[in-house]
Each structure stands twice: as structure tokens, then as C-alpha cells.
Coordinates of N, CA, C and O in Angstrom, one line a residue:
M1446 N -43.9 28.8 7.5 CA -43.1 28.2 8.6 C -44.1 27.6 9.6 O -45.1 28.2 9.9
P1447 N -43.8 26.4 10.1 CA -44.6 25.7 11.1 C -44.8 26.6 12.3 O -43.9 27.4 12.7
E1448 N -46.0 26.5 13.0 CA -46.3 27.4 14.1 C -46.4 26.6 15.4 O -46.5 27.2 16.5
C1449 N -46.6 25.3 15.3 CA -46.8 24.5 16.5 C -46.2 23.1 16.3 O -45.7 22.8 15.2
F1450 N -46.2 22.4 17.4 CA -45.6 21.1 17.3 C -46.5 20.1 18.1 O -47.0 20.4 19.2
L1451 N -46.8 18.9 17.5 CA -47.5 17.8 18.2 C -46.5 16.9 18.7 O -45.6 16.4 18.0
H1452 N -46.6 16.6 20.0 CA -45.7 15.6 20.7 C -46.6 14.4 21.1 O -47.6 14.6 21.8
T1453 N -46.3 13.2 20.7 CA -47.0 12.1 21.1 C -46.5 11.6 22.5 O -45.3 11.8 22.7
L1454 N -47.4 11.1 23.3 CA -47.0 10.8 24.7 C -47.3 9.3 25.0 O -47.8 8.6 24.2
A1455 N -46.9 8.9 26.3 CA -47.2 7.6 26.8 C -48.7 7.6 27.1 O -49.4 8.6 27.0
G1456 N -49.3 6.4 27.3 CA -50.7 6.3 27.7 C -51.6 6.2 26.5 O -52.8 6.5 26.6
C1457 N -51.1 5.8 25.3 CA -51.9 5.7 24.1 C -52.4 4.2 24.1 O -52.0 3.4 24.8
G1458 N -53.3 4.0 23.1 CA -53.8 2.6 23.0 C -54.4 2.4 21.6 O -54.7 3.3 20.8
L1459 N -54.5 1.1 21.3 CA -55.1 0.6 20.0 C -55.9 -0.6 20.3 O -55.4 -1.5 21.0
V1460 N -57.1 -0.7 19.7 CA -57.9 -1.9 19.9 C -58.3 -2.3 18.4 O -58.8 -1.5 17.7
I1461 N -58.1 -3.5 18.1 CA -58.4 -4.0 16.8 C -59.5 -5.1 16.9 O -59.2 -6.1 17.6
G1462 N -60.6 -4.9 16.3 CA -61.7 -6.0 16.4 C -62.1 -6.3 17.8 O -62.3 -5.5 18.7
A1463 N -62.1 -7.6 18.1 CA -62.5 -8.2 19.4 C -61.3 -8.3 20.3 O -61.5 -8.8 21.5
Y1464 N -60.1 -8.0 19.9 CA -58.9 -8.2 20.8 C -59.0 -7.1 21.9 O -59.5 -6.0 21.8
P1465 N -58.3 -7.5 23.0 CA -58.2 -6.5 24.1 C -57.3 -5.4 23.7 O -56.6 -5.5 22.6
R1466 N -57.2 -4.3 24.4 CA -56.5 -3.1 24.1 C -55.0 -3.3 24.2 O -54.5 -3.9 25.1
F1467 N -54.3 -2.9 23.1 CA -52.8 -2.8 23.2 C -52.5 -1.5 23.9 O -53.0 -0.4 23.6
R1468 N -51.6 -1.5 24.9 CA -51.1 -0.4 25.6 C -49.9 0.1 24.9 O -49.0 -0.7 24.7
Y1469 N -49.8 1.4 24.6 CA -48.8 1.9 23.7 C -48.2 3.1 24.2 O -48.9 4.1 24.6
D1470 N -46.9 3.1 24.3 CA -46.1 4.3 24.7 C -45.5 5.0 23.5 O -44.6 4.5 22.9
A1471 N -46.1 6.1 23.1 CA -45.8 6.8 21.8 C -44.8 7.9 22.0 O -44.7 8.8 21.2
R1472 N -44.2 8.0 23.2 CA -43.3 9.1 23.5 C -42.2 9.2 22.4 O -41.7 8.2 21.9
G1473 N -41.9 10.4 22.1 CA -40.8 10.7 21.2 C -41.3 11.0 19.7 O -40.5 11.3 18.9
G1474 N -42.5 10.8 19.5 CA -43.1 11.1 18.1 C -43.6 12.5 18.0 O -43.7 13.2 19.0
G1475 N -44.1 12.8 16.8 CA -44.7 14.1 16.6 C -44.3 14.7 15.3 O -43.7 14.1 14.5
G1476 N -44.6 16.0 15.2 CA -44.3 16.7 14.0 C -44.8 18.1 14.0 O -45.7 18.5 14.8
P1477 N -44.3 19.0 13.1 CA -44.7 20.4 13.1 C -46.1 20.6 12.4 O -46.4 19.8 11.5
G1478 N -46.8 21.6 12.8 CA -48.1 21.9 12.3 C -48.3 23.4 12.0 O -47.5 24.2 12.4
W1479 N -49.4 23.7 11.3 CA -49.7 25.1 10.9 C -51.1 25.4 11.4 O -52.0 24.6 11.2
L1480 N -51.3 26.5 12.0 CA -52.6 27.0 12.4 C -53.0 28.2 11.4 O -52.2 29.0 11.2
T1481 N -54.2 28.1 11.0 CA -54.8 29.2 10.1 C -56.1 29.6 10.7 O -56.8 28.8 11.2
D1482 N -56.5 30.8 10.4 CA -57.8 31.3 10.9 C -58.9 30.5 10.2 O -59.0 30.3 9.0
G1483 N -59.9 30.1 11.0 CA -61.0 29.4 10.5 C -62.2 30.2 10.1 O -63.3 29.7 9.9
G1484 N -62.0 31.5 10.2 CA -63.1 32.4 9.8 C -64.0 32.7 11.0 O -63.5 32.8 12.1
S1485 N -65.3 32.9 10.8 CA -66.2 33.3 11.8 C -66.6 32.1 12.7 O -67.5 32.3 13.6
T1486 N -66.1 31.0 12.6 CA -66.5 29.8 13.4 C -65.9 29.8 14.8 O -66.4 29.1 15.6
G1487 N -64.9 30.6 15.0 CA -64.3 30.6 16.3 C -63.2 29.5 16.5 O -62.6 29.4 17.5
S1488 N -63.0 28.8 15.4 CA -62.0 27.8 15.5 C -60.9 28.0 14.4 O -61.1 28.9 13.5
Q1489 N -59.8 27.4 14.6 CA -58.7 27.5 13.7 C -58.5 26.2 12.9 O -58.8 25.1 13.5
R1490 N -58.0 26.3 11.7 CA -57.6 25.1 10.9 C -56.3 24.7 11.4 O -55.4 25.5 11.6
L1491 N -56.1 23.4 11.6 CA -54.8 22.8 12.0 C -54.4 21.8 11.0 O -55.2 20.9 10.7
R1492 N -53.2 21.9 10.5 CA -52.7 21.0 9.5 C -51.3 20.5 9.8 O -50.4 21.4 10.2
F1493 N -51.0 19.2 9.6 CA -49.7 18.7 9.8 C -49.2 18.1 8.5 O -50.0 17.5 7.7
D1494 N -47.9 18.2 8.2 CA -47.3 17.6 7.0 C -47.1 16.1 7.3 O -46.3 15.8 8.2
P1495 N -47.8 15.2 6.6 CA -47.7 13.8 6.9 C -46.3 13.3 6.7 O -45.8 12.3 7.4
D1496 N -45.5 13.9 5.8 CA -44.1 13.4 5.6 C -43.2 13.8 6.7 O -42.1 13.2 6.9
A1497 N -43.6 14.8 7.5 CA -42.8 15.2 8.7 C -43.3 14.6 10.0 O -42.6 14.8 11.0
L1498 N -44.4 13.9 10.0 CA -44.9 13.3 11.2 C -44.2 12.0 11.5 O -44.0 11.1 10.6
N1499 N -43.8 11.8 12.7 CA -43.1 10.6 13.2 C -44.0 10.0 14.2 O -44.2 10.6 15.3
I1500 N -44.5 8.8 14.0 CA -45.3 8.1 15.0 C -44.5 6.8 15.3 O -44.3 6.0 14.4
P1501 N -44.1 6.6 16.5 CA -43.3 5.5 16.9 C -44.0 4.2 16.6 O -45.2 4.1 16.7
P1502 N -43.3 3.1 16.2 CA -43.9 1.8 15.9 C -44.3 1.1 17.1 O -43.9 1.4 18.2
L1503 N -45.3 0.2 16.9 CA -45.7 -0.6 18.0 C -44.8 -1.9 17.9 O -44.8 -2.6 16.9
H1504 N -44.0 -2.1 19.0 CA -43.2 -3.3 19.1 C -42.9 -3.6 20.5 O -43.5 -3.0 21.4
W1505 N -42.0 -4.5 20.8 CA -41.8 -5.0 22.1 C -41.3 -3.9 23.1 O -41.6 -4.0 24.3
R1506 N -40.7 -2.8 22.6 CA -40.3 -1.8 23.6 C -41.4 -0.8 23.9 O -41.4 -0.1 24.9
T1507 N -42.4 -0.6 23.0 CA -43.4 0.4 23.1 C -44.8 -0.1 23.5 O -45.6 0.7 23.9
T1508 N -45.0 -1.4 23.3 CA -46.4 -1.9 23.3 C -46.5 -3.1 24.2 O -45.7 -4.0 24.2
R1509 N -47.6 -3.1 25.0 CA -47.9 -4.3 25.9 C -49.3 -4.7 25.5 O -50.2 -4.0 25.2
F1510 N -49.5 -6.1 25.5 CA -50.7 -6.7 25.2 C -51.0 -7.7 26.3 O -50.2 -8.6 26.5
L1511 N -52.1 -7.6 26.9 CA -52.5 -8.5 28.1 C -51.4 -8.4 29.1 O -51.0 -9.4 29.8
G1512 N -50.8 -7.3 29.3 CA -49.7 -7.1 30.3 C -48.3 -7.5 29.9 O -47.4 -7.2 30.7
L1513 N -48.2 -8.1 28.7 CA -46.9 -8.5 28.3 C -46.4 -7.7 27.1 O -47.2 -7.3 26.3
P1514 N -45.1 -7.6 26.9 CA -44.6 -6.9 25.7 C -44.9 -7.7 24.5 O -45.1 -8.9 24.5
L1515 N -45.1 -7.0 23.3 CA -45.3 -7.8 22.1 C -44.1 -8.7 21.9 O -42.9 -8.3 22.3
P1516 N -44.2 -9.8 21.2 CA -43.1 -10.7 21.0 C -42.0 -10.0 20.1 O -42.3 -9.2 19.2
P1517 N -40.7 -10.2 20.5 CA -39.7 -9.6 19.6 C -39.8 -10.0 18.2 O -40.2 -11.1 17.9
G1518 N -39.6 -9.1 17.3 CA -39.7 -9.3 15.9 C -41.0 -8.8 15.3 O -41.1 -8.5 14.1
L1519 N -42.1 -8.8 16.1 CA -43.4 -8.4 15.7 C -43.4 -6.8 15.8 O -43.1 -6.3 16.8
A1520 N -43.8 -6.2 14.7 CA -43.8 -4.7 14.6 C -45.0 -4.2 13.8 O -45.3 -4.9 12.8
I1521 N -45.5 -3.1 14.2 CA -46.6 -2.5 13.4 C -46.0 -1.0 13.2 O -45.9 -0.3 14.2
T1522 N -45.7 -0.7 12.0 CA -45.3 0.7 11.7 C -46.5 1.5 11.2 O -47.3 0.9 10.5
I1523 N -46.5 2.8 11.5 CA -47.6 3.7 11.1 C -47.0 4.7 10.1 O -46.1 5.4 10.5
H1524 N -47.6 4.8 9.0 CA -47.2 5.7 7.9 C -48.3 6.7 7.6 O -49.2 6.4 6.9
P1525 N -48.3 7.9 8.3 CA -49.3 8.9 8.1 C -49.5 9.4 6.6 O -48.5 9.5 5.9
Q1526 N -50.7 9.6 6.2 CA -51.0 10.1 4.9 C -51.7 11.5 5.0 O -51.6 12.3 4.1
Q1527 N -52.4 11.7 6.2 CA -53.1 13.0 6.4 C -53.3 13.1 7.9 O -53.7 12.2 8.6
L1528 N -53.2 14.4 8.4 CA -53.6 14.7 9.7 C -53.9 16.2 9.7 O -53.0 17.1 9.6
D1529 N -55.2 16.6 9.6 CA -55.6 18.0 9.6 C -57.1 18.1 10.1 O -57.8 17.1 10.1
G1530 N -57.4 19.3 10.5 CA -58.8 19.5 11.0 C -58.9 20.8 11.6 O -58.4 21.8 11.2
S1531 N -59.6 20.8 12.8 CA -59.9 22.1 13.5 C -59.5 22.1 15.0 O -59.6 21.0 15.6
L1532 N -59.3 23.3 15.5 CA -59.0 23.5 16.9 C -59.9 24.7 17.4 O -59.8 25.7 16.8
D1533 N -60.7 24.4 18.4 CA -61.5 25.5 19.0 C -60.7 26.1 20.1 O -60.5 25.5 21.2
D1534 N -60.2 27.4 19.9 CA -59.4 28.0 21.0 C -60.1 28.2 22.3 O -59.5 28.1 23.4
A1535 N -61.4 28.4 22.3 CA -62.2 28.7 23.5 C -62.4 27.4 24.3 O -62.3 27.5 25.6
T1536 N -62.6 26.3 23.7 CA -62.9 25.0 24.5 C -61.8 24.0 24.5 O -61.8 23.1 25.3
G1537 N -60.8 24.2 23.6 CA -59.8 23.2 23.5 C -60.2 21.9 22.7 O -59.5 21.0 22.6
A1538 N -61.4 22.0 22.1 CA -61.9 20.8 21.3 C -61.2 20.7 20.0 O -60.9 21.8 19.4
M1539 N -60.9 19.5 19.6 CA -60.2 19.3 18.3 C -60.9 18.2 17.6 O -61.4 17.2 18.2
A1540 N -60.8 18.2 16.3 CA -61.2 17.1 15.4 C -60.3 17.1 14.2 O -60.2 18.1 13.5
L1541 N -59.5 16.0 14.1 CA -58.5 15.9 13.0 C -58.7 14.7 12.2 O -58.9 13.6 12.7
R1542 N -58.8 14.8 10.9 CA -58.9 13.6 10.0 C -57.5 13.0 10.0 O -56.5 13.6 9.6
F1543 N -57.5 11.7 10.3 CA -56.3 10.9 10.3 C -56.4 9.8 9.3 O -57.3 8.9 9.4
C1544 N -55.5 9.8 8.3 CA -55.4 8.6 7.4 C -54.0 8.1 7.5 O -53.0 8.9 7.5
A1545 N -53.8 6.8 7.6 CA -52.5 6.2 7.7 C -52.5 4.8 7.1 O -53.6 4.1 7.1
R1546 N -51.3 4.3 6.8 CA -51.1 2.9 6.4 C -50.4 2.2 7.6 O -49.4 2.7 8.1
F1547 N -51.0 1.2 8.1 CA -50.4 0.4 9.2 C -49.8 -0.9 8.6 O -50.5 -1.6 7.9
R1548 N -48.5 -1.1 8.9 CA -47.8 -2.2 8.3 C -47.4 -3.2 9.3 O -46.6 -2.9 10.2
F1549 N -47.9 -4.4 9.2 CA -47.6 -5.5 10.2 C -46.4 -6.3 9.6 O -46.5 -6.7 8.4
A1550 N -45.4 -6.6 10.4 CA -44.3 -7.5 10.0 C -43.9 -8.3 11.1 O -43.9 -7.9 12.3
I1551 N -43.4 -9.5 10.8 CA -42.7 -10.4 11.7 C -41.3 -10.6 11.2 O -41.0 -11.4 10.3
G1552 N -40.4 -9.8 11.8 CA -39.0 -9.8 11.3 C -38.9 -9.6 9.8 O -39.7 -8.8 9.2
S1553 N -38.1 -10.4 9.2 CA -38.0 -10.4 7.7 C -38.8 -11.6 7.1 O -38.8 -11.7 5.9
L1554 N -39.5 -12.3 8.0 CA -40.2 -13.5 7.5 C -41.6 -13.2 6.9 O -42.0 -13.9 6.0
Y1555 N -42.2 -12.2 7.4 CA -43.6 -11.9 6.9 C -43.9 -10.4 7.0 O -43.6 -9.8 8.0
R1556 N -44.4 -9.9 5.9 CA -44.9 -8.6 5.8 C -46.2 -8.6 5.2 O -46.4 -9.0 4.0
A1557 N -47.2 -8.1 5.9 CA -48.6 -8.1 5.4 C -48.8 -6.9 4.6 O -48.1 -5.9 4.7
P1558 N -49.9 -7.0 3.7 CA -50.3 -5.8 3.0 C -50.7 -4.7 4.0 O -51.2 -5.0 5.1
D1559 N -50.6 -3.4 3.6 CA -50.9 -2.3 4.5 C -52.4 -2.4 4.9 O -53.3 -2.7 4.0
L1560 N -52.7 -2.1 6.1 CA -54.1 -1.8 6.5 C -54.3 -0.3 6.5 O -53.5 0.4 7.0
I1561 N -55.4 0.1 5.9 CA -55.7 1.5 5.7 C -56.6 1.9 6.9 O -57.7 1.3 7.1
V1562 N -56.2 2.9 7.6 CA -57.0 3.5 8.7 C -57.3 4.9 8.3 O -56.5 5.7 8.0
D1563 N -58.6 5.2 8.3 CA -59.1 6.5 7.9 C -60.2 6.9 8.9 O -61.3 6.2 9.0
T1564 N -60.0 7.8 9.8 CA -60.9 8.2 10.9 C -60.8 9.6 11.2 O -59.8 10.3 10.8
T1565 N -61.7 10.1 12.0 CA -61.6 11.4 12.7 C -61.1 11.2 14.1 O -61.9 10.5 14.9
L1566 N -60.0 11.8 14.5 CA -59.5 11.8 15.9 C -60.1 13.0 16.5 O -59.9 14.1 16.0
T1567 N -60.8 12.8 17.6 CA -61.5 13.9 18.2 C -61.3 13.9 19.7 O -61.0 12.9 20.3
T1568 N -61.5 15.1 20.3 CA -61.5 15.2 21.8 C -62.8 14.9 22.4 O -63.0 14.9 23.6
G1569 N -63.8 14.7 21.6 CA -65.2 14.4 22.0 C -65.4 12.9 22.1 O -64.5 12.1 22.0
P1570 N -66.7 12.5 22.2 CA -67.0 11.1 22.2 C -67.1 10.5 20.8 O -67.4 11.1 19.8
V1571 N -66.7 9.2 20.7 CA -66.8 8.4 19.4 C -67.6 7.1 19.8 O -67.5 6.6 20.9
Q1572 N -68.3 6.6 18.8 CA -69.1 5.4 19.0 C -69.1 4.6 17.7 O -69.5 5.2 16.6
G1573 N -68.7 3.4 17.7 CA -68.8 2.5 16.6 C -69.7 1.3 16.9 O -70.4 1.4 17.9
R1574 N -69.7 0.3 16.1 CA -70.5 -0.9 16.4 C -70.0 -1.6 17.6 O -70.7 -2.2 18.4
R1575 N -68.7 -1.7 17.7 CA -68.0 -2.4 18.7 C -67.4 -1.6 19.8 O -67.3 -2.0 21.0
H1576 N -66.8 -0.4 19.4 CA -66.0 0.4 20.3 C -66.6 1.7 20.6 O -67.2 2.3 19.7
Q1577 N -66.3 2.3 21.8 CA -66.6 3.6 22.1 C -65.6 4.2 23.0 O -64.9 3.5 23.8
A1578 N -65.4 5.5 23.0 CA -64.5 6.2 23.9 C -64.8 7.7 23.9 O -65.5 8.2 23.0
T1579 N -64.2 8.4 24.8 CA -64.4 9.8 24.9 C -63.0 10.4 25.1 O -62.2 10.0 25.9
G1580 N -62.7 11.4 24.2 CA -61.4 12.1 24.3 C -61.4 13.2 25.4 O -62.4 13.3 26.2
Q1581 N -60.3 13.9 25.5 CA -60.2 15.0 26.4 C -59.7 16.2 25.7 O -58.6 16.1 25.0
P1582 N -60.4 17.4 25.8 CA -59.9 18.6 25.1 C -58.5 19.1 25.7 O -58.1 18.6 26.8
L1583 N -57.9 19.9 25.0 CA -56.6 20.5 25.4 C -56.8 21.1 26.8 O -57.7 21.9 27.0
D1584 N -55.8 20.8 27.7 CA -55.9 21.4 29.0 C -54.9 22.6 29.0 O -54.3 23.0 28.0
G1585 N -54.7 23.2 30.2 CA -53.8 24.3 30.3 C -52.4 24.1 30.0 O -51.6 25.0 29.7
D1586 N -51.9 22.8 30.0 CA -50.6 22.4 29.6 C -50.5 22.0 28.2 O -49.4 21.5 27.7
G1587 N -51.6 22.1 27.4 CA -51.5 21.8 26.0 C -51.7 20.3 25.7 O -51.5 19.8 24.6
Q1588 N -52.1 19.5 26.8 CA -52.3 18.1 26.6 C -53.7 17.7 26.3 O -54.6 18.4 26.7
A1589 N -53.9 16.7 25.5 CA -55.2 16.2 25.0 C -55.2 14.8 24.8 O -54.1 14.1 24.7
Q1590 N -56.4 14.2 24.8 CA -56.5 12.8 24.3 C -57.5 12.8 23.1 O -58.6 13.2 23.2
L1591 N -57.0 12.3 22.0 CA -57.8 12.2 20.8 C -58.2 10.7 20.6 O -57.4 9.8 20.9
V1592 N -59.4 10.5 20.3 CA -59.9 9.1 20.1 C -60.6 9.1 18.7 O -61.2 10.1 18.2
G1593 N -60.6 7.9 18.1 CA -61.3 7.7 16.8 C -61.6 6.2 16.6 O -60.9 5.3 17.0
V1594 N -62.7 6.0 15.9 CA -63.1 4.6 15.5 C -63.0 4.6 14.0 O -63.5 5.5 13.3
A1595 N -62.4 3.5 13.5 CA -62.3 3.4 12.0 C -62.7 2.0 11.6 O -62.5 1.0 12.3
S1596 N -63.4 1.9 10.5 CA -63.7 0.6 9.8 C -62.4 0.2 9.1 O -61.8 0.9 8.4
I1597 N -62.1 -1.1 9.3 CA -60.9 -1.7 8.7 C -61.3 -2.7 7.7 O -61.9 -3.7 8.1
A1598 N -61.0 -2.5 6.5 CA -61.3 -3.4 5.4 C -60.3 -4.5 5.4 O -59.2 -4.4 5.9
P1599 N -60.7 -5.7 4.8 CA -59.7 -6.8 4.7 C -58.5 -6.3 3.9 O -58.6 -5.5 3.0
S1600 N -57.4 -6.9 4.3 CA -56.1 -6.6 3.6 C -55.9 -7.3 2.3 O -55.0 -6.9 1.5
G1601 N -56.6 -8.4 2.2 CA -56.4 -9.3 1.0 C -55.4 -10.5 1.3 O -55.3 -11.4 0.5
D1602 N -54.8 -10.4 2.5 CA -54.0 -11.5 2.9 C -54.8 -12.4 3.8 O -55.3 -12.0 4.9
P1603 N -55.1 -13.7 3.4 CA -56.1 -14.5 4.1 C -55.6 -14.8 5.6 O -56.5 -14.8 6.5
F1604 N -54.3 -14.9 5.8 CA -53.8 -15.2 7.1 C -54.1 -14.0 8.0 O -54.7 -14.1 9.1
L1605 N -53.8 -12.8 7.6 CA -54.0 -11.6 8.4 C -55.4 -11.3 8.6 O -55.9 -11.0 9.7
D1606 N -56.2 -11.4 7.5 CA -57.7 -11.1 7.6 C -58.3 -12.1 8.6 O -59.2 -11.7 9.4
R1607 N -58.0 -13.3 8.6 CA -58.6 -14.3 9.5 C -58.1 -14.0 10.9 O -58.9 -14.1 11.9
F1608 N -56.8 -13.8 11.1 CA -56.2 -13.5 12.4 C -56.9 -12.3 13.1 O -57.2 -12.3 14.3
L1609 N -57.1 -11.2 12.3 CA -57.7 -10.0 12.9 C -59.2 -10.0 12.8 O -59.9 -9.1 13.3
G1610 N -59.8 -11.0 12.1 CA -61.3 -11.0 11.9 C -61.8 -9.9 11.0 O -62.9 -9.4 11.3
L1611 N -61.0 -9.5 10.0 CA -61.4 -8.4 9.1 C -62.4 -8.9 8.1 O -62.4 -10.0 7.6
P1612 N -63.4 -8.0 7.8 CA -63.5 -6.6 8.1 C -64.0 -6.5 9.6 O -64.8 -7.3 10.0
D1613 N -63.6 -5.4 10.2 CA -64.0 -5.1 11.6 C -63.7 -3.6 11.8 O -63.5 -2.9 10.8
E1614 N -63.6 -3.2 13.0 CA -63.3 -1.8 13.3 C -62.2 -1.7 14.3 O -61.9 -2.7 15.0
A1615 N -61.5 -0.6 14.4 CA -60.5 -0.4 15.3 C -60.7 0.9 16.1 O -61.4 1.8 15.6
L1616 N -60.2 1.0 17.3 CA -60.3 2.2 18.2 C -58.9 2.7 18.4 O -58.0 1.9 18.9
A1617 N -58.6 3.9 18.2 CA -57.3 4.5 18.5 C -57.5 5.6 19.6 O -58.4 6.3 19.6
L1618 N -56.5 5.6 20.5 CA -56.5 6.5 21.6 C -55.1 7.2 21.6 O -54.1 6.4 21.7
L1619 N -55.0 8.5 21.3 CA -53.7 9.2 21.2 C -53.6 10.3 22.3 O -54.4 11.2 22.2
R1620 N -52.7 10.1 23.2 CA -52.4 11.1 24.2 C -51.3 12.0 23.6 O -50.3 11.4 23.0
C1621 N -51.5 13.3 23.6 CA -50.5 14.2 22.9 C -50.5 15.5 23.6 O -51.3 15.8 24.5
R1622 N -49.5 16.3 23.2 CA -49.3 17.6 23.7 C -49.1 18.5 22.5 O -48.3 18.2 21.6
F1623 N -49.8 19.7 22.5 CA -49.6 20.7 21.4 C -48.9 21.9 22.1 O -49.2 22.3 23.2
G1624 N -47.9 22.4 21.4 CA -47.2 23.6 21.9 C -46.5 24.3 20.8 O -46.5 23.8 19.6
P1625 N -45.8 25.3 21.2 CA -45.0 26.1 20.2 C -43.8 25.2 19.7 O -43.4 24.2 20.4
L1626 N -43.3 25.5 18.6 CA -42.1 24.9 18.1 C -40.9 25.1 19.1 O -40.8 26.2 19.6
P1627 N -40.1 24.1 19.3 CA -38.9 24.3 20.2 C -38.0 25.4 19.5 O -38.1 25.6 18.3
P1628 N -37.3 26.1 20.3 CA -36.5 27.2 19.8 C -35.6 26.8 18.6 O -35.4 27.6 17.7
D1629 N -35.0 25.6 18.7 CA -34.1 25.2 17.6 C -34.9 24.5 16.4 O -34.2 24.0 15.5
G1630 N -36.2 24.5 16.5 CA -37.0 23.9 15.5 C -37.1 22.4 15.5 O -37.7 21.7 14.7
R1631 N -36.5 21.7 16.6 CA -36.6 20.3 16.7 C -37.4 19.9 17.9 O -37.6 20.7 18.8
D1632 N -37.9 18.7 17.9 CA -38.6 18.1 19.1 C -37.7 18.0 20.3 O -36.5 17.7 20.1
L1633 N -38.2 18.3 21.4 CA -37.5 18.2 22.7 C -37.7 16.8 23.3 O -38.8 16.3 23.2
P1634 N -36.8 16.2 23.9 CA -37.0 14.8 24.5 C -38.0 14.9 25.7 O -38.2 15.9 26.3

């Protein structure tokens, strides 16, 4: 049975290549997780079922770019494949391997091939060729900021690859809260 719950929060971000940061409100997402003893390391293993993870899409309601909402019809959906790693109880430090498929679409007119994101989301510092950031460990309220840099391979779609300048890298910033499962087993608003 799941032992904890990940809640995604407002104040998230995504940077792709040389573009400015997308400001992203991920409230309402999350999923159940399991903690297991990590042995003598002082940390616990943390695992989430990717099929039970809900990460809100980036679209005009949740995402701003250069201060403006994304154009209506443009959406990026996130389909998790893996989220697991470790949690240090003493320091609140976390490192989670995150693999997902990002799907870009413009209404029903255009759907790009999936972009594969494979990175370690951490509460510590990350440094890529182009991007850098520092996360924040779990605080007393169970909130943290996870950051990760990922190399993004070309999608195979000439339009999307040229538009995004692929191959390049991306930076993800995820503000979240970890806590016990709600009493009824569902996420609370």
C-alpha cells in the first residue's frame, strides 16, 4: 500500500534550449509513493508508480512565457515513465530519476513526436552546458524544489527540431510537497 503522496505545486518552471523560462503552475498533480529502508546509508528508497502519477499539462491556463499565457490550442502533456530514487531523512535531500515523454500539440492540427526527458531531479545543485540551478531540500512542511538538467535528442520532426534547436538541453524546476496519503486515499485540493 502507498505510504506517501507527492503533490505538485505552483512556482514550477521549464527551460528548453536557449528559450526563456516557461513559468508553470502544476497545482493539482501528484501521485502515491512508497518508502523502503535504504539500509545503512541513512536514506530511504522512494518510488512512485508512473501510471498513477498525474502531471498537469503545460497550456494557456497553467503556463506563462515572457509574461503571457501560452497561445490557446498549444499544449505540452507529460507522460511519466519512471520516478524513483532516495530520500535522506536527516537532511531532506532527495534525488529521483525522472523519465517522461513530453508531447507537443497544436489543437488537432499538429502533434509532434514525443520528446524523451531522462534526468535526475535533485534538491541539490545541477549544472549543464547551458543551464544551472539549485534545488531546496524538504522543509518542515514537506515542501521541496527539485531541479534537473536533461539532454534532449532530436525528435525526428524537422519543424520541431529546428524550432527548439535540438539537440540541446532542458532545465526542469518542480516545486512539490511530500506528505502522508490523505485519509480517503485521494489527493486533497
